[in-house]
Amino acid sequence: MSGPQGAQLRTAIASVHRICPEFNPVQVLRRSGRSVLLVGTTGRTTAVAKCLLDHSPAWAERFRREIAMYRTFVRHRPPVRVPRLIAADPDNCALVIERMPGRVAASQRHPAEPPPRADVRAALGAICRINLWRPPADLFDAPIDYAVRLARYHELGLLTDRDMGDLRKLLRGLAHSSGRQSQGQFCHGDALLNNILLSPAGAALIDWDHAGWYLPGYDLATLWTALGDAPGPRRQISQLAQAAGPDARDAFLVNLMLVLTREIRQCETAVQRTMHDPAPPTPGAIGAGEEQRLLLRRLHDDCSLARRAVRAAVGTR
């Protein structure tokens, strides 16, 4: 609690106490430059307090979006287990929710080892249930403008002219398909294994700041991207995403290209960071920089695979 970082922590705890005076902090669960996660108690309930440290407009908006999701879930319960809202302050970006029981399905965004099949099956079941949920359309918005996001990646050189042409054709085809629900499919928006808690009572989803209406298959594309070393579950996800026909296939492929491109961009940034500030090498271990480079190579291979699938799909339109 001492020093500059301690001052940030004291400020965060004070903001929590303003909305939840009975919160008793016990442990710092996670801390980054943008937010801090505290475990504590409120009466007999174990709770998690999340406070934003970086109040820049983009991060503050994301935080307020997450608060709005938990408030909506009070009135409209989703078909999966989610943390119960205890208190929230959108102005000061403080949130207190119950701590869900269970273990995280994976500690990393991209697990280095294939997760157990039972864990993937439980995670996939929870994701499919949330994707089948049809809450009132006006409760949630669309977090992604596909055309704008693809154009930005194209300007950054992450997508080729051919990629843009193919993806636009698929988007036009989806827009003109008859019978498609106008708002799309409700998705968690960040359906990674490190956002899924597993317990005997079932899987629970946390971190809802990206939730909303997407093209069908966005969550499945996200999970597919994270399971690089699990060909069996990947094959199952692809079959599931395309089972509803050509439109479902095309939406999944657009989402897959979008998610893979985003992950490549984030991984390239991480690789550049480790090049400028490398960690001391550990004998016999793969360094963080090398791990990121291996991941980047795999993501590029996956993107090439998705690109070929997109071009094959365009040929059937």
GROMACS .gro file of N, CA and C in nm, residues 181-263:
model
  249
  181GLN      N    1  -3.204  -1.276  -3.897
  181GLN     CA    2  -3.245  -1.180  -3.795
  181GLN      C    3  -3.160  -1.054  -3.808
  182SER      N    4  -3.227  -0.939  -3.809
  182SER     CA    5  -3.157  -0.814  -3.837
  182SER      C    6  -3.049  -0.783  -3.734
  183GLN      N    7  -3.073  -0.818  -3.606
  183GLN     CA    8  -2.975  -0.782  -3.505
  183GLN      C    9  -2.860  -0.881  -3.496
  184GLY      N   10  -2.869  -0.996  -3.563
  184GLY     CA   11  -2.760  -1.092  -3.562
  184GLY      C   12  -2.774  -1.192  -3.448
  185GLN      N   13  -2.661  -1.232  -3.394
  185GLN     CA   14  -2.657  -1.333  -3.288
  185GLN      C   15  -2.598  -1.270  -3.162
  186PHE      N   16  -2.658  -1.299  -3.047
  186PHE     CA   17  -2.602  -1.246  -2.923
  186PHE      C   18  -2.477  -1.325  -2.887
  187CYS      N   19  -2.368  -1.254  -2.864
  187CYS     CA   20  -2.239  -1.318  -2.834
  187CYS      C   21  -2.176  -1.254  -2.711
  188HIS      N   22  -2.096  -1.335  -2.642
  188HIS     CA   23  -2.017  -1.284  -2.530
  188HIS      C   24  -1.916  -1.182  -2.577
  189GLY      N   25  -1.858  -1.206  -2.694
  189GLY     CA   26  -1.767  -1.110  -2.756
  189GLY      C   27  -1.620  -1.131  -2.723
  190ASP      N   28  -1.590  -1.211  -2.620
  190ASP     CA   29  -1.451  -1.241  -2.585
  190ASP      C   30  -1.447  -1.381  -2.525
  191ALA      N   31  -1.501  -1.477  -2.601
  191ALA     CA   32  -1.523  -1.612  -2.551
  191ALA      C   33  -1.395  -1.695  -2.550
  192LEU      N   34  -1.301  -1.652  -2.468
  192LEU     CA   35  -1.175  -1.723  -2.449
  192LEU      C   36  -1.184  -1.808  -2.323
  193LEU      N   37  -1.100  -1.910  -2.316
  193LEU     CA   38  -1.105  -2.000  -2.201
  193LEU      C   39  -1.069  -1.930  -2.071
  194ASN      N   40  -0.990  -1.822  -2.077
  194ASN     CA   41  -0.957  -1.751  -1.953
  194ASN      C   42  -1.071  -1.660  -1.906
  195ASN      N   43  -1.182  -1.658  -1.979
  195ASN     CA   44  -1.302  -1.587  -1.935
  195ASN      C   45  -1.413  -1.684  -1.897
  196ILE      N   46  -1.377  -1.811  -1.877
  196ILE     CA   47  -1.475  -1.914  -1.845
  196ILE      C   48  -1.431  -1.986  -1.717
  197LEU      N   49  -1.520  -1.992  -1.620
  197LEU     CA   50  -1.494  -2.062  -1.495
  197LEU      C   51  -1.568  -2.195  -1.496
  198LEU      N   52  -1.500  -2.301  -1.454
  198LEU     CA   53  -1.559  -2.434  -1.455
  198LEU      C   54  -1.575  -2.483  -1.311
  199SER      N   55  -1.690  -2.540  -1.282
  199SER     CA   56  -1.718  -2.598  -1.150
  199SER      C   57  -1.819  -2.709  -1.169
  200PRO      N   58  -1.841  -2.792  -1.066
  200PRO     CA   59  -1.942  -2.898  -1.078
  200PRO      C   60  -2.081  -2.846  -1.111
  201ALA      N   61  -2.109  -2.720  -1.077
  201ALA     CA   62  -2.240  -2.662  -1.107
  201ALA      C   63  -2.253  -2.619  -1.253
  202GLY      N   64  -2.142  -2.622  -1.328
  202GLY     CA   65  -2.146  -2.582  -1.468
  202GLY      C   66  -2.049  -2.470  -1.497
  203ALA      N   67  -2.044  -2.430  -1.622
  203ALA     CA   68  -1.953  -2.323  -1.666
  203ALA      C   69  -2.017  -2.186  -1.641
  204ALA      N   70  -1.933  -2.090  -1.603
  204ALA     CA   71  -1.977  -1.952  -1.584
  204ALA      C   72  -1.892  -1.861  -1.672
  205LEU      N   73  -1.953  -1.759  -1.729
  205LEU     CA   74  -1.882  -1.664  -1.815
  205LEU      C   75  -1.863  -1.533  -1.740
  206ILE      N   76  -1.744  -1.476  -1.750
  206ILE     CA   77  -1.712  -1.349  -1.685
  206ILE      C   78  -1.659  -1.251  -1.790
  207ASP      N   79  -1.640  -1.125  -1.748
  207ASP     CA   80  -1.587  -1.019  -1.835
  207ASP      C   81  -1.677  -0.999  -1.957
  208TRP      N   82  -1.783  -0.922  -1.938
  208TRP     CA   83  -1.887  -0.906  -2.040
  208TRP      C   84  -1.878  -0.773  -2.114
  209ASP      N   85  -1.763  -0.708  -2.115
  209ASP     CA   86  -1.756  -0.574  -2.174
  209ASP      C   87  -1.759  -0.574  -2.327
  210HIS      N   88  -1.754  -0.691  -2.391
  210HIS     CA   89  -1.762  -0.696  -2.538
  210HIS      C   90  -1.894  -0.755  -2.587
  211ALA      N   91  -1.987  -0.785  -2.496
  211ALA     CA   92  -2.109  -0.856  -2.534
  211ALA      C   93  -2.200  -0.770  -2.621
  212GLY      N   94  -2.279  -0.835  -2.705
  212GLY     CA   95  -2.374  -0.765  -2.791
  212GLY      C   96  -2.409  -0.848  -2.913
  213TRP      N   97  -2.460  -0.781  -3.016
  213TRP     CA   98  -2.504  -0.848  -3.139
  213TRP      C   99  -2.390  -0.853  -3.241
  214TYR      N  100  -2.362  -0.970  -3.291
  214TYR     CA  101  -2.257  -0.992  -3.390
  214TYR      C  102  -2.312  -1.076  -3.506
  215LEU      N  103  -2.233  -1.087  -3.611
  215LEU     CA  104  -2.263  -1.188  -3.710
  215LEU      C  105  -2.254  -1.325  -3.644
  216PRO      N  106  -2.341  -1.419  -3.682
  216PRO     CA  107  -2.336  -1.552  -3.619
  216PRO      C  108  -2.197  -1.615  -3.627
  217GLY      N  109  -2.156  -1.676  -3.515
  217GLY     CA  110  -2.029  -1.747  -3.513
  217GLY      C  111  -1.912  -1.669  -3.459
  218TYR      N  112  -1.934  -1.548  -3.407
  218TYR     CA  113  -1.821  -1.469  -3.358
  218TYR      C  114  -1.755  -1.537  -3.237
  219ASP      N  115  -1.836  -1.583  -3.142
  219ASP     CA  116  -1.778  -1.650  -3.025
  219ASP      C  117  -1.707  -1.778  -3.066
  220LEU      N  118  -1.764  -1.852  -3.160
  220LEU     CA  119  -1.701  -1.976  -3.205
  220LEU      C  120  -1.568  -1.946  -3.274
  221ALA      N  121  -1.563  -1.838  -3.351
  221ALA     CA  122  -1.437  -1.800  -3.417
  221ALA      C  123  -1.332  -1.761  -3.314
  222THR      N  124  -1.374  -1.694  -3.207
  222THR     CA  125  -1.281  -1.655  -3.101
  222THR      C  126  -1.223  -1.778  -3.032
  223LEU      N  127  -1.310  -1.873  -2.999
  223LEU     CA  128  -1.262  -1.994  -2.932
  223LEU      C  129  -1.175  -2.077  -3.026
  224TRP      N  130  -1.212  -2.086  -3.153
  224TRP     CA  131  -1.131  -2.159  -3.252
  224TRP      C  132  -0.990  -2.101  -3.259
  225THR      N  133  -0.980  -1.971  -3.259
  225THR     CA  134  -0.850  -1.904  -3.269
  225THR      C  135  -0.761  -1.936  -3.149
  226ALA      N  136  -0.821  -1.949  -3.030
  226ALA     CA  137  -0.742  -1.974  -2.910
  226ALA      C  138  -0.695  -2.118  -2.898
  227LEU      N  139  -0.760  -2.211  -2.970
  227LEU     CA  140  -0.729  -2.353  -2.956
  227LEU      C  141  -0.636  -2.401  -3.067
  228GLY      N  142  -0.524  -2.331  -3.080
  228GLY     CA  143  -0.430  -2.362  -3.188
  228GLY      C  144  -0.369  -2.500  -3.182
  229ASP      N  145  -0.353  -2.556  -3.063
  229ASP     CA  146  -0.290  -2.687  -3.047
  229ASP      C  147  -0.392  -2.796  -3.017
  230ALA      N  148  -0.517  -2.774  -3.055
  230ALA     CA  149  -0.623  -2.872  -3.029
  230ALA      C  150  -0.703  -2.894  -3.157
  231PRO      N  151  -0.649  -2.973  -3.252
  231PRO     CA  152  -0.717  -2.991  -3.381
  231PRO      C  153  -0.855  -3.055  -3.370
  232GLY      N  154  -0.874  -3.147  -3.274
  232GLY     CA  155  -1.004  -3.211  -3.258
  232GLY      C  156  -1.114  -3.112  -3.223
  233PRO      N  157  -1.099  -3.034  -3.113
  233PRO     CA  158  -1.200  -2.933  -3.080
  233PRO      C  159  -1.217  -2.828  -3.190
  234ARG      N  160  -1.108  -2.793  -3.259
  234ARG     CA  161  -1.121  -2.697  -3.369
  234ARG      C  162  -1.212  -2.751  -3.479
  235ARG      N  163  -1.193  -2.878  -3.511
  235ARG     CA  164  -1.276  -2.939  -3.615
  235ARG      C  165  -1.423  -2.940  -3.571
  236GLN      N  166  -1.447  -2.969  -3.444
  236GLN     CA  167  -1.583  -2.970  -3.392
  236GLN      C  168  -1.646  -2.831  -3.400
  237ILE      N  169  -1.568  -2.728  -3.364
  237ILE     CA  170  -1.618  -2.591  -3.369
  237ILE      C  171  -1.652  -2.551  -3.513
  238SER      N  172  -1.566  -2.584  -3.607
  238SER     CA  173  -1.591  -2.550  -3.748
  238SER      C  174  -1.718  -2.617  -3.798
  239GLN      N  175  -1.736  -2.744  -3.765
  239GLN     CA  176  -1.856  -2.816  -3.808
  239GLN      C  177  -1.981  -2.756  -3.746
  240LEU      N  178  -1.971  -2.720  -3.620
  240LEU     CA  179  -2.085  -2.659  -3.550
  240LEU      C  180  -2.121  -2.524  -3.611
  241ALA      N  181  -2.017  -2.445  -3.642
  241ALA     CA  182  -2.041  -2.311  -3.696
  241ALA      C  183  -2.104  -2.314  -3.835
  242GLN      N  184  -2.076  -2.419  -3.911
  242GLN     CA  185  -2.123  -2.426  -4.050
  242GLN      C  186  -2.246  -2.515  -4.067
  243ALA      N  187  -2.296  -2.572  -3.957
  243ALA     CA  188  -2.405  -2.669  -3.966
  243ALA      C  189  -2.535  -2.607  -4.020
  244ALA      N  190  -2.553  -2.477  -4.000
  244ALA     CA  191  -2.679  -2.413  -4.040
  244ALA      C  192  -2.682  -2.374  -4.188
  245GLY      N  193  -2.576  -2.402  -4.263
  245GLY     CA  194  -2.578  -2.375  -4.406
  245GLY      C  195  -2.478  -2.270  -4.450
  246PRO      N  196  -2.485  -2.231  -4.579
  246PRO     CA  197  -2.385  -2.139  -4.637
  246PRO      C  198  -2.376  -2.004  -4.566
  247ASP      N  199  -2.490  -1.948  -4.523
  247ASP     CA  200  -2.484  -1.818  -4.455
  247ASP      C  201  -2.408  -1.828  -4.323
  248ALA      N  202  -2.434  -1.935  -4.247
  248ALA     CA  203  -2.362  -1.955  -4.122
  248ALA      C  204  -2.214  -1.974  -4.148
  249ARG      N  205  -2.181  -2.048  -4.253
  249ARG     CA  206  -2.041  -2.069  -4.290
  249ARG      C  207  -1.973  -1.937  -4.324
  250ASP      N  208  -2.039  -1.855  -4.406
  250ASP     CA  209  -1.978  -1.728  -4.448
  250ASP      C  210  -1.961  -1.633  -4.330
  251ALA      N  211  -2.060  -1.628  -4.241
  251ALA     CA  212  -2.049  -1.540  -4.124
  251ALA      C  213  -1.934  -1.586  -4.035
  252PHE      N  214  -1.921  -1.716  -4.016
  252PHE     CA  215  -1.811  -1.769  -3.936
  252PHE      C  216  -1.676  -1.733  -3.997
  253LEU      N  217  -1.664  -1.742  -4.129
  253LEU     CA  218  -1.536  -1.712  -4.194
  253LEU      C  219  -1.502  -1.564  -4.185
  254VAL      N  220  -1.602  -1.476  -4.199
  254VAL     CA  221  -1.576  -1.333  -4.182
  254VAL      C  222  -1.528  -1.306  -4.040
  255ASN      N  223  -1.597  -1.364  -3.942
  255ASN     CA  224  -1.556  -1.348  -3.803
  255ASN      C  225  -1.416  -1.402  -3.779
  256LEU      N  226  -1.386  -1.516  -3.840
  256LEU     CA  227  -1.255  -1.579  -3.820
  256LEU      C  228  -1.143  -1.490  -3.873
  257MET      N  229  -1.162  -1.434  -3.991
  257MET     CA  230  -1.061  -1.343  -4.045
  257MET      C  231  -1.044  -1.219  -3.958
  258LEU      N  232  -1.156  -1.170  -3.907
  258LEU     CA  233  -1.151  -1.050  -3.823
  258LEU      C  234  -1.077  -1.079  -3.692
  259VAL      N  235  -1.111  -1.190  -3.628
  259VAL     CA  236  -1.050  -1.225  -3.499
  259VAL      C  237  -0.901  -1.256  -3.517
  260LEU      N  238  -0.867  -1.334  -3.619
  260LEU     CA  239  -0.727  -1.369  -3.642
  260LEU      C  240  -0.643  -1.244  -3.670
  261THR      N  241  -0.697  -1.153  -3.748
  261THR     CA  242  -0.624  -1.029  -3.780
  261THR      C  243  -0.600  -0.947  -3.654
  262ARG      N  244  -0.702  -0.939  -3.569
  262ARG     CA  245  -0.686  -0.867  -3.442
  262ARG      C  246  -0.579  -0.932  -3.356
  263GLU      N  247  -0.581  -1.065  -3.345
  263GLU     CA  248  -0.483  -1.134  -3.263
  263GLU      C  249  -0.342  -1.116  -3.319
   0.00000   0.00000   0.00000
